[in-house]
Amino acid sequence: MTFAKSYEPGDYESDIYAAWEAAGIFEPTVPTVPTDDDGNGIDDREKITNSSTFSIVMPPPNANGNLHIGHGLTIALEDSLTRYYRLRGESTWYIPGADHAGFETWVVYEKELEKQGHTRFEYSRDDLYARVWDFVAKQRGNMELQLRALGASCAWDDLTFTLDENVIDRVYTTFEKMWNDGLIYRDEKLVNYCPKHRTAFADIEVEHKDEKGTLWDIEYKLAEDSDGPVHSLIVSTTRPETLFGDTAVAVNPEDKRYKSLIGKHVKLPLTDRTIPIIADEHADPEYGTGAVKITPAHDFDDFEVGERHQLERIKVISENGTMINVPNEYEGLTTTECRKKVLKDLKEAGLLRGEKKIEHSVGHCYKCGTVLEPMLKEQWFVDVAKLAKTAIVHLENDEIRFFPANKKSILINYYKGLKDWNISRQIPWGIAIPMFRKADDSATDEPDWIFDRRTNLREIEKAGVTYVRDEDTFDTWFSSSHWPIVCTDWTEENYNPYYPLNVMETGADILFAWVARMIMMGLYVTGEVPFKEVYLHGLVLDEHGKKMSKSKGNVINPMDLVTKYGSDAFRLGILRGRSAGMNQAFSENSVIAGRNLCNKLWNISRLVQSIVDKSEDSISDSYTTENMGEDWICREINDCLEQVAADMENYRFAEAVETIYSTIWDKYADWFLESQKLFRNTSLLKHTLEALLIALHPFAPFVTEVIWQNLSWADGFIATKKWPKSFEFDPISAENFENIRIIVSEARSTLAALGSANNAKKYDLLYDNDSLVEDNLLLIKALLKVPAINPLNGAPRGLRLALANHEVYLDVPEKAVNDYRDALTEKILSVGRELDALNLRMSNPNYVEKAPEHLVKETKDAITEKTALIARLKQQLELI
RNA sequence: GGAUCUUUAGCUCAGUUGGCUAGAGCGCACGAUUCACAUUCGUGAGGUCACUGGUUCGAAUCCAGUAAGAUCCACCA
């Protein structure tokens, strides 16, 4: 292959990925379990602990969805880590996943059903499960192709789908253990319920929004005669339709107005029921009239009040959102219709005493936006107290490092306030809860519920008693909390070198929903934390710093960017300027900068290859440095490699990329390669180019691999090479080159200041008594592009460069020097200001006394240098 | 109501335990150009580090407060 004039990512990327995949280089090299002679797994740690491993799991994208920009960031982060540790020689295992996305997929499928004129109620649970399975199978595959396009170097053979058998098995094993440990219980509680989707949610899934609403005042007349002035209670409510479910009115025990009424009763409007007046702290004397209706079946606070006072729970709203257990004329109305009628009837009865507009927060379904109904339902709950407590102990023991670090205490706080976890969902698309209910009431000695794995059966028989399967499925977070365990094939029997994971990388927004639960579950199942480090990324915002959303129309599709600029450019661009946990704006400019870097590297390689082609040297594994530029680039590359290693250790991706970027561009291309146009050290060129390619490979895998495949001397895949060793060089020689750079830069800057009117570039350079310049005439001439460099020979003339330690002049005519007079004066003033600042510092005895020695020395040296510089510049000014 | 985070150049962001003249990319201005690259090269302009106090020899950095913005948790009859 030869190098085209510019790098066109689209011409190579898919072939390169296919070649990697065919070569099987993404598979880990150390087995998960050592085996005995019969091929059975054994617990022989000796056999595998000698090799080091790096494991990381992919937060599974929706199996039948498309990747969004957040996935793009996720892959860029995770794959950079994976490829970096692969180059560092670890047995890396990046385990890909696909999510059945229980609720999301269900919502999509249900819409599809509706389009076809059907509803879920026409089918059995098992039918629906099979239908969604087919639906997903047909849609599947897009996201896996997109992961490949992004360059994810994951072990495809080990892809885990969240409904795989081993996942379900593990989840059932855990559930059984929890059931036996008494951590699972069934209870009738209020849950957040979406009447449209007809399923309950966990607290964490509820989306609270501030909304405008109305607060109505309703009069409840006292049932008993009263001696005092009070003959009725006014209660305030935003939900008048629930009054049929009221079983008490509460007042605050300290509220003097109502003290005498406690224990008496009121008539419930529009009904013939009377309900008691109770005393409870929940009633706030300052709010409204201080009296509050209590509806235990339809309000979370009221439920708790009801618990305290053993109030009856009357359920007046059904699962489909219509009224039940209410007077005939209201029966079957929707809640909205019922509210209207109740208000109308109250008004007619003269019991509606006022209304005002308020703003309050209301729970919504995060998918369809429907207002959630607190609904009384029997559900399975996990008693989280012990799990959370254990998790806190391990976190406080610093067994997991967090990036950003403050998330640890946030998580501990969360665990402290964690309520029991509702794991039942009324959605067919998910893992069936392996519990069966006794069908025959007469078998009184048998338990009401039994655990059984045979969830493919609707009915089972045990000890002659028939049991019917619970129709519900697990909350997807219950199964995904096992993710590190199931992906690494962790088992009770054998030591697994990939568990715990080295790092869990995911979005900061699911710290509670996912990370918190993986930690609890990992500890419960394996006794170990499931990962040693957690890196949380923030949201990718649009270019103006706003959240991306379909409704705003500001969504950026990562695949469009990959097509337009290449996968590497996208990865480099999305990593730039990003740090752990921060929401950050996306900037297409950064992707463009990434694209430019790829092209730059391509052309650097093209130049190096052309030099190698012309060279008559035989290919050699060793190198020597023969001039200053070579020593200098070795020094710079060593610094770069060290810096990148430190950055990766601390998950500072943006800094790592920045470091390599400037080493490749500002140092290697701009200075070293320019100098190599004179001195052609082919074996060093090869080694240094390889080092830079390898250093960039984790972040830009495609272009580095394409170049690698193109280089005449390189073999194998760069993806599996070893991280470069540091280069040997002469530090004094390297520092000399640094001085040449300073001279050249100063000369360029002065030439530019002389301006185009003076046709600056035709001036010669003069030097006096300066061996560094004298010994490097050719190099300086090439870098500076001046016509000639000559010894001064005689009195100073032309324009002296503002260098303290070198006597170098630009051979400009007197007129041009005069034109430069103002610039020179300004320069003297500005150096003078710096000198003043330094002198001021030294004149402070506290500084000299208390600041570290090396700083004081640096200050002294700077003063000496600047003093000399000013003297020389002033001398020059006098000459003019 | 509780908590966390952010505020640095026109834009998007770095700036690790306090320490040289606060940096990068993009944008802007001026200049260059056969001979790796216009996805290029060179030079430059541009910052009261949100504000007010404090600690310190020294503060963008640490502390306290104020302002603006963002996010999360809880709750609002």
mmCIF file with all atom_site columns, C-alpha atoms (C1' of nucleotides) in Angstrom, chain A residues 596 600 604 661 664-666 669-671 674 748 783 785, chain B residues 26 29-33 36-43:
data_model
loop_
_atom_site.group_PDB
_atom_site.id
_atom_site.type_symbol
_atom_site.label_atom_id
_atom_site.label_alt_id
_atom_site.label_comp_id
_atom_site.label_asym_id
_atom_site.label_entity_id
_atom_site.label_seq_id
_atom_site.pdbx_PDB_ins_code
_atom_site.Cartn_x
_atom_site.Cartn_y
_atom_site.Cartn_z
_atom_site.occupancy
_atom_site.B_iso_or_equiv
_atom_site.pdbx_formal_charge
_atom_site.auth_seq_id
_atom_site.auth_comp_id
_atom_site.auth_asym_id
_atom_site.auth_atom_id
_atom_site.pdbx_PDB_model_num
ATOM 1  C CA    . ASN A 1 596 ? -7.048  17.294 11.417 1.00 0.00 ? 596 ASN A CA    1
ATOM 2  C CA    . LYS A 1 600 ? -1.480  15.300 10.230 1.00 0.00 ? 600 LYS A CA    1
ATOM 3  C CA    . ILE A 1 604 ? 3.856   12.595 9.088  1.00 0.00 ? 604 ILE A CA    1
ATOM 4  C CA    . TYR A 1 661 ? -1.697  15.904 20.297 1.00 0.00 ? 661 TYR A CA    1
ATOM 5  C CA    . ILE A 1 664 ? 2.809   14.858 17.624 1.00 0.00 ? 664 ILE A CA    1
ATOM 6  C CA    . TRP A 1 665 ? 2.036   18.221 16.139 1.00 0.00 ? 665 TRP A CA    1
ATOM 7  C CA    . ASP A 1 666 ? 3.954   20.948 17.933 1.00 0.00 ? 666 ASP A CA    1
ATOM 8  C CA    . ALA A 1 669 ? 6.138   17.569 13.121 1.00 0.00 ? 669 ALA A CA    1
ATOM 9  C CA    . ASP A 1 670 ? 7.022   21.210 13.626 1.00 0.00 ? 670 ASP A CA    1
ATOM 10 C CA    . TRP A 1 671 ? 10.564  20.781 14.932 1.00 0.00 ? 671 TRP A CA    1
ATOM 11 C CA    . GLU A 1 674 ? 11.794  19.735 9.988  1.00 0.00 ? 674 GLU A CA    1
ATOM 12 C CA    . ARG A 1 748 ? 10.816  34.557 13.480 1.00 0.00 ? 748 ARG A CA    1
ATOM 13 C CA    . LEU A 1 783 ? 14.260  26.154 10.274 1.00 0.00 ? 783 LEU A CA    1
ATOM 14 C CA    . LYS A 1 785 ? 14.488  30.040 6.077  1.00 0.00 ? 785 LYS A CA    1
ATOM 15 C "C1'" . C   B 2 26  ? -11.895 26.634 17.272 1.00 0.00 ? 26  C   B "C1'" 1
ATOM 16 C "C1'" . A   B 2 29  ? -6.056  39.630 12.405 1.00 0.00 ? 29  A   B "C1'" 1
ATOM 17 C "C1'" . C   B 2 30  ? -1.483  39.822 9.596  1.00 0.00 ? 30  C   B "C1'" 1
ATOM 18 C "C1'" . G   B 2 31  ? 1.972   37.180 6.647  1.00 0.00 ? 31  G   B "C1'" 1
ATOM 19 C "C1'" . A   B 2 32  ? 3.711   32.642 3.777  1.00 0.00 ? 32  A   B "C1'" 1
ATOM 20 C "C1'" . U   B 2 33  ? 3.349   28.896 -0.231 1.00 0.00 ? 33  U   B "C1'" 1
ATOM 21 C "C1'" . A   B 2 36  ? 4.649   15.233 3.851  1.00 0.00 ? 36  A   B "C1'" 1
ATOM 22 C "C1'" . C   B 2 37  ? 0.138   17.922 4.917  1.00 0.00 ? 37  C   B "C1'" 1
ATOM 23 C "C1'" . A   B 2 38  ? -4.649  24.443 2.797  1.00 0.00 ? 38  A   B "C1'" 1
ATOM 24 C "C1'" . U   B 2 39  ? -7.529  18.966 6.976  1.00 0.00 ? 39  U   B "C1'" 1
ATOM 25 C "C1'" . U   B 2 40  ? -0.904  23.309 5.753  1.00 0.00 ? 40  U   B "C1'" 1
ATOM 26 C "C1'" . C   B 2 41  ? 3.107   26.751 7.737  1.00 0.00 ? 41  C   B "C1'" 1
ATOM 27 C "C1'" . G   B 2 42  ? 4.732   31.319 10.554 1.00 0.00 ? 42  G   B "C1'" 1
ATOM 28 C "C1'" . U   B 2 43  ? 3.403   35.546 13.693 1.00 0.00 ? 43  U   B "C1'" 1
#
